[in-house]
Amino acid sequence: MRVSRPISSLRYPATCRSCRARFSTHADAPPTSPAPANPSARWLSETKRRVEKCIAVGIDGRQTKRAGDVLKALDEEWRELVAGREGFLTDSTRAGFLRRRVVWGEMDSMGHVNNVIYNRWAESARVEWVTNYAMHHDPENGKRWSELMSSRSDGLILRSIRTDYKFPMTWPDHISVFHKLKELPRESDSNFELDVIILSELHRRPAARCEEDIVVYDYRAGKKRSIMPFMMNQFENTWKAQEETRQRVEKRIVELEETVRELENETWERADSAEDVGAGSAKG
């Protein structure tokens, strides 16, 4: 099996129609303070362990509250902290799937979710992503958004999908799937690209990432067409929301990192820390 580089470092021609799928096994870098530019996929669990280590050493009442606030944020805001920092919009009016159950039949004879299933999840979640525009963000053009999922007039066609598998998911689990615009398209463009993140709710980290190239197609004329104005209006709003979310979550992560570093400095990194690493074994 060929090891791939991280998804952000690879680009493929938009005309490629094949599905490229493989496992990524690049090493995770430890988090730093403030928020790391390229965070570990396990940043959430690593940060939790750092706080728990401070608690184990011994903390006072004021420190207990700060530690509790961090742990609460990691538990309640984890989807935003993992996906929102990349610009994915994770609220229920934007999500493709939110806590969708992984069923036993989606696994194969190898004992993990079949590779094809991830693409099915991404495509099904994209339909919900479009439907969300019709229902929540642009109901005035709801019918036109809904018709994009049919072949009656103007529609959307998946030209290519690329999938990077991060770890093999198994049953039981749940998934949340989010889409975002890779870049803001132009009105003259006949296609747009989407990034997809598939989160394991059990492990609270990405199980897979996809890149989708979507073509706007006029079924009546039998050819591609440019992105329609009502779509561009919403794409511009979405792009703005993505950037605002990314900046807000990055700021939030910096705040959490600073709090954790303060706790570490006040507890096990103190010169007179109650945790005397290695001393216990030396005293024998």
PDB file of N, CA and C in Angstrom, residues 103-158:
ATOM      1  N   VAL A 103     -23.546   1.633  10.459  1.00  0.00           N
ATOM      2  CA  VAL A 103     -24.229   0.348  10.638  1.00  0.00           C
ATOM      3  C   VAL A 103     -23.260  -0.803  10.380  1.00  0.00           C
ATOM      4  N   TRP A 104     -23.569  -1.937  10.962  1.00  0.00           N
ATOM      5  CA  TRP A 104     -22.687  -3.102  10.878  1.00  0.00           C
ATOM      6  C   TRP A 104     -22.451  -3.515   9.429  1.00  0.00           C
ATOM      7  N   GLY A 105     -23.474  -3.427   8.591  1.00  0.00           N
ATOM      8  CA  GLY A 105     -23.355  -3.864   7.204  1.00  0.00           C
ATOM      9  C   GLY A 105     -22.448  -3.007   6.350  1.00  0.00           C
ATOM     10  N   GLU A 106     -21.982  -1.859   6.879  1.00  0.00           N
ATOM     11  CA  GLU A 106     -21.056  -1.018   6.122  1.00  0.00           C
ATOM     12  C   GLU A 106     -19.611  -1.482   6.281  1.00  0.00           C
ATOM     13  N   MET A 107     -19.388  -2.464   7.131  1.00  0.00           N
ATOM     14  CA  MET A 107     -18.054  -3.060   7.238  1.00  0.00           C
ATOM     15  C   MET A 107     -17.911  -4.182   6.217  1.00  0.00           C
ATOM     16  N   ASP A 108     -16.664  -4.516   5.885  1.00  0.00           N
ATOM     17  CA  ASP A 108     -16.405  -5.591   4.937  1.00  0.00           C
ATOM     18  C   ASP A 108     -15.725  -6.758   5.650  1.00  0.00           C
ATOM     19  N   SER A 109     -15.242  -7.707   4.865  1.00  0.00           N
ATOM     20  CA  SER A 109     -14.639  -8.912   5.441  1.00  0.00           C
ATOM     21  C   SER A 109     -13.343  -8.625   6.186  1.00  0.00           C
ATOM     22  N   MET A 110     -12.767  -7.442   5.969  1.00  0.00           N
ATOM     23  CA  MET A 110     -11.536  -7.065   6.667  1.00  0.00           C
ATOM     24  C   MET A 110     -11.818  -6.504   8.063  1.00  0.00           C
ATOM     25  N   GLY A 111     -13.089  -6.365   8.397  1.00  0.00           N
ATOM     26  CA  GLY A 111     -13.447  -5.931   9.738  1.00  0.00           C
ATOM     27  C   GLY A 111     -13.481  -4.429   9.947  1.00  0.00           C
ATOM     28  N   HIS A 112     -13.447  -3.649   8.855  1.00  0.00           N
ATOM     29  CA  HIS A 112     -13.575  -2.197   8.981  1.00  0.00           C
ATOM     30  C   HIS A 112     -14.498  -1.682   7.883  1.00  0.00           C
ATOM     31  N   VAL A 113     -14.921  -0.436   7.997  1.00  0.00           N
ATOM     32  CA  VAL A 113     -15.826   0.151   7.010  1.00  0.00           C
ATOM     33  C   VAL A 113     -15.178   0.092   5.628  1.00  0.00           C
ATOM     34  N   ASN A 114     -15.930  -0.405   4.657  1.00  0.00           N
ATOM     35  CA  ASN A 114     -15.420  -0.545   3.297  1.00  0.00           C
ATOM     36  C   ASN A 114     -15.061   0.819   2.712  1.00  0.00           C
ATOM     37  N   ASN A 115     -13.965   0.864   1.948  1.00  0.00           N
ATOM     38  CA  ASN A 115     -13.489   2.131   1.395  1.00  0.00           C
ATOM     39  C   ASN A 115     -14.542   2.864   0.576  1.00  0.00           C
ATOM     40  N   VAL A 116     -15.361   2.130  -0.151  1.00  0.00           N
ATOM     41  CA  VAL A 116     -16.371   2.750  -1.006  1.00  0.00           C
ATOM     42  C   VAL A 116     -17.398   3.516  -0.175  1.00  0.00           C
ATOM     43  N   ILE A 117     -17.638   3.071   1.035  1.00  0.00           N
ATOM     44  CA  ILE A 117     -18.657   3.687   1.880  1.00  0.00           C
ATOM     45  C   ILE A 117     -18.323   5.146   2.176  1.00  0.00           C
ATOM     46  N   TYR A 118     -17.046   5.462   2.345  1.00  0.00           N
ATOM     47  CA  TYR A 118     -16.663   6.839   2.644  1.00  0.00           C
ATOM     48  C   TYR A 118     -17.091   7.776   1.517  1.00  0.00           C
ATOM     49  N   ASN A 119     -16.914   7.324   0.267  1.00  0.00           N
ATOM     50  CA  ASN A 119     -17.345   8.137  -0.866  1.00  0.00           C
ATOM     51  C   ASN A 119     -18.862   8.289  -0.890  1.00  0.00           C
ATOM     52  N   ARG A 120     -19.551   7.221  -0.525  1.00  0.00           N
ATOM     53  CA  ARG A 120     -21.014   7.294  -0.461  1.00  0.00           C
ATOM     54  C   ARG A 120     -21.442   8.300   0.597  1.00  0.00           C
ATOM     55  N   TRP A 121     -20.771   8.263   1.741  1.00  0.00           N
ATOM     56  CA  TRP A 121     -21.089   9.240   2.788  1.00  0.00           C
ATOM     57  C   TRP A 121     -20.860  10.663   2.287  1.00  0.00           C
ATOM     58  N   ALA A 122     -19.735  10.891   1.623  1.00  0.00           N
ATOM     59  CA  ALA A 122     -19.412  12.231   1.131  1.00  0.00           C
ATOM     60  C   ALA A 122     -20.448  12.709   0.122  1.00  0.00           C
ATOM     61  N   GLU A 123     -20.837  11.835  -0.808  1.00  0.00           N
ATOM     62  CA  GLU A 123     -21.802  12.234  -1.829  1.00  0.00           C
ATOM     63  C   GLU A 123     -23.182  12.479  -1.227  1.00  0.00           C
ATOM     64  N   SER A 124     -23.606  11.613  -0.318  1.00  0.00           N
ATOM     65  CA  SER A 124     -24.914  11.799   0.319  1.00  0.00           C
ATOM     66  C   SER A 124     -24.931  13.068   1.163  1.00  0.00           C
ATOM     67  N   ALA A 125     -23.833  13.334   1.850  1.00  0.00           N
ATOM     68  CA  ALA A 125     -23.750  14.545   2.670  1.00  0.00           C
ATOM     69  C   ALA A 125     -23.737  15.793   1.796  1.00  0.00           C
ATOM     70  N   ARG A 126     -23.173  15.689   0.590  1.00  0.00           N
ATOM     71  CA  ARG A 126     -23.176  16.844  -0.311  1.00  0.00           C
ATOM     72  C   ARG A 126     -24.599  17.196  -0.737  1.00  0.00           C
ATOM     73  N   VAL A 127     -25.430  16.190  -0.958  1.00  0.00           N
ATOM     74  CA  VAL A 127     -26.834  16.448  -1.285  1.00  0.00           C
ATOM     75  C   VAL A 127     -27.495  17.220  -0.144  1.00  0.00           C
ATOM     76  N   GLU A 128     -27.198  16.823   1.096  1.00  0.00           N
ATOM     77  CA  GLU A 128     -27.746  17.535   2.249  1.00  0.00           C
ATOM     78  C   GLU A 128     -27.174  18.944   2.342  1.00  0.00           C
ATOM     79  N   TRP A 129     -25.902  19.102   1.984  1.00  0.00           N
ATOM     80  CA  TRP A 129     -25.259  20.421   1.980  1.00  0.00           C
ATOM     81  C   TRP A 129     -25.997  21.361   1.040  1.00  0.00           C
ATOM     82  N   VAL A 130     -26.361  20.880  -0.138  1.00  0.00           N
ATOM     83  CA  VAL A 130     -27.117  21.691  -1.098  1.00  0.00           C
ATOM     84  C   VAL A 130     -28.534  21.929  -0.587  1.00  0.00           C
ATOM     85  N   THR A 131     -29.147  20.883  -0.046  1.00  0.00           N
ATOM     86  CA  THR A 131     -30.508  21.006   0.478  1.00  0.00           C
ATOM     87  C   THR A 131     -30.580  22.038   1.593  1.00  0.00           C
ATOM     88  N   ASN A 132     -29.522  22.169   2.367  1.00  0.00           N
ATOM     89  CA  ASN A 132     -29.502  23.164   3.441  1.00  0.00           C
ATOM     90  C   ASN A 132     -29.655  24.584   2.912  1.00  0.00           C
ATOM     91  N   TYR A 133     -29.125  24.846   1.717  1.00  0.00           N
ATOM     92  CA  TYR A 133     -29.332  26.162   1.117  1.00  0.00           C
ATOM     93  C   TYR A 133     -30.815  26.393   0.862  1.00  0.00           C
ATOM     94  N   ALA A 134     -31.483  25.380   0.327  1.00  0.00           N
ATOM     95  CA  ALA A 134     -32.906  25.500   0.009  1.00  0.00           C
ATOM     96  C   ALA A 134     -33.749  25.691   1.263  1.00  0.00           C
ATOM     97  N   MET A 135     -33.393  24.991   2.328  1.00  0.00           N
ATOM     98  CA  MET A 135     -34.220  24.993   3.534  1.00  0.00           C
ATOM     99  C   MET A 135     -33.892  26.134   4.497  1.00  0.00           C
ATOM    100  N   HIS A 136     -32.616  26.458   4.639  1.00  0.00           N
ATOM    101  CA  HIS A 136     -32.207  27.358   5.717  1.00  0.00           C
ATOM    102  C   HIS A 136     -31.614  28.690   5.269  1.00  0.00           C
ATOM    103  N   HIS A 137     -30.906  28.720   4.168  1.00  0.00           N
ATOM    104  CA  HIS A 137     -30.121  29.903   3.837  1.00  0.00           C
ATOM    105  C   HIS A 137     -30.635  30.690   2.640  1.00  0.00           C
ATOM    106  N   ASP A 138     -31.380  30.063   1.772  1.00  0.00           N
ATOM    107  CA  ASP A 138     -31.907  30.759   0.594  1.00  0.00           C
ATOM    108  C   ASP A 138     -33.256  30.171   0.191  1.00  0.00           C
ATOM    109  N   PRO A 139     -34.233  30.182   1.106  1.00  0.00           N
ATOM    110  CA  PRO A 139     -35.530  29.568   0.793  1.00  0.00           C
ATOM    111  C   PRO A 139     -36.248  30.225  -0.377  1.00  0.00           C
ATOM    112  N   GLU A 140     -35.932  31.492  -0.667  1.00  0.00           N
ATOM    113  CA  GLU A 140     -36.563  32.153  -1.811  1.00  0.00           C
ATOM    114  C   GLU A 140     -36.223  31.439  -3.113  1.00  0.00           C
ATOM    115  N   ASN A 141     -35.048  30.840  -3.160  1.00  0.00           N
ATOM    116  CA  ASN A 141     -34.641  30.062  -4.334  1.00  0.00           C
ATOM    117  C   ASN A 141     -34.614  28.574  -4.013  1.00  0.00           C
ATOM    118  N   GLY A 142     -35.419  28.183  -3.037  1.00  0.00           N
ATOM    119  CA  GLY A 142     -35.419  26.796  -2.588  1.00  0.00           C
ATOM    120  C   GLY A 142     -35.673  25.795  -3.697  1.00  0.00           C
ATOM    121  N   LYS A 143     -36.628  26.096  -4.576  1.00  0.00           N
ATOM    122  CA  LYS A 143     -36.949  25.171  -5.662  1.00  0.00           C
ATOM    123  C   LYS A 143     -35.761  24.995  -6.594  1.00  0.00           C
ATOM    124  N   ARG A 144     -35.058  26.082  -6.882  1.00  0.00           N
ATOM    125  CA  ARG A 144     -33.916  26.010  -7.800  1.00  0.00           C
ATOM    126  C   ARG A 144     -32.773  25.214  -7.175  1.00  0.00           C
ATOM    127  N   TRP A 145     -32.569  25.391  -5.872  1.00  0.00           N
ATOM    128  CA  TRP A 145     -31.546  24.595  -5.198  1.00  0.00           C
ATOM    129  C   TRP A 145     -31.906  23.114  -5.225  1.00  0.00           C
ATOM    130  N   SER A 146     -33.165  22.827  -4.971  1.00  0.00           N
ATOM    131  CA  SER A 146     -33.604  21.427  -4.954  1.00  0.00           C
ATOM    132  C   SER A 146     -33.471  20.790  -6.327  1.00  0.00           C
ATOM    133  N   GLU A 147     -33.748  21.557  -7.378  1.00  0.00           N
ATOM    134  CA  GLU A 147     -33.670  21.015  -8.739  1.00  0.00           C
ATOM    135  C   GLU A 147     -32.240  20.717  -9.159  1.00  0.00           C
ATOM    136  N   LEU A 148     -31.264  21.305  -8.453  1.00  0.00           N
ATOM    137  CA  LEU A 148     -29.869  20.997  -8.773  1.00  0.00           C
ATOM    138  C   LEU A 148     -29.547  19.533  -8.517  1.00  0.00           C
ATOM    139  N   MET A 149     -30.352  18.888  -7.687  1.00  0.00           N
ATOM    140  CA  MET A 149     -30.145  17.477  -7.376  1.00  0.00           C
ATOM    141  C   MET A 149     -30.917  16.556  -8.317  1.00  0.00           C
ATOM    142  N   SER A 150     -31.503  17.131  -9.371  1.00  0.00           N
ATOM    143  CA  SER A 150     -32.236  16.331 -10.357  1.00  0.00           C
ATOM    144  C   SER A 150     -31.613  16.544 -11.727  1.00  0.00           C
ATOM    145  N   SER A 151     -32.173  15.906 -12.727  1.00  0.00           N
ATOM    146  CA  SER A 151     -31.675  16.049 -14.106  1.00  0.00           C
ATOM    147  C   SER A 151     -32.729  16.704 -14.991  1.00  0.00           C
ATOM    148  N   ARG A 152     -33.607  17.514 -14.375  1.00  0.00           N
ATOM    149  CA  ARG A 152     -34.680  18.137 -15.143  1.00  0.00           C
ATOM    150  C   ARG A 152     -34.215  19.362 -15.907  1.00  0.00           C
ATOM    151  N   SER A 153     -33.323  20.155 -15.309  1.00  0.00           N
ATOM    152  CA  SER A 153     -32.884  21.386 -15.972  1.00  0.00           C
ATOM    153  C   SER A 153     -31.393  21.599 -15.704  1.00  0.00           C
ATOM    154  N   ASP A 154     -31.078  22.505 -14.787  1.00  0.00           N
ATOM    155  CA  ASP A 154     -29.684  22.706 -14.392  1.00  0.00           C
ATOM    156  C   ASP A 154     -29.382  21.833 -13.179  1.00  0.00           C
ATOM    157  N   GLY A 155     -28.267  21.146 -13.233  1.00  0.00           N
ATOM    158  CA  GLY A 155     -27.931  20.239 -12.148  1.00  0.00           C
ATOM    159  C   GLY A 155     -26.452  20.246 -11.829  1.00  0.00           C
ATOM    160  N   LEU A 156     -26.089  19.476 -10.829  1.00  0.00           N
ATOM    161  CA  LEU A 156     -24.697  19.343 -10.404  1.00  0.00           C
ATOM    162  C   LEU A 156     -24.222  17.922 -10.654  1.00  0.00           C
ATOM    163  N   ILE A 157     -23.059  17.801 -11.271  1.00  0.00           N
ATOM    164  CA  ILE A 157     -22.482  16.496 -11.577  1.00  0.00           C
ATOM    165  C   ILE A 157     -21.118  16.382 -10.891  1.00  0.00           C
ATOM    166  N   LEU A 158     -20.905  15.270 -10.228  1.00  0.00           N
ATOM    167  CA  LEU A 158     -19.599  15.002  -9.627  1.00  0.00           C
ATOM    168  C   LEU A 158     -18.629  14.589 -10.727  1.00  0.00           C
TER     169      LEU A 158
END
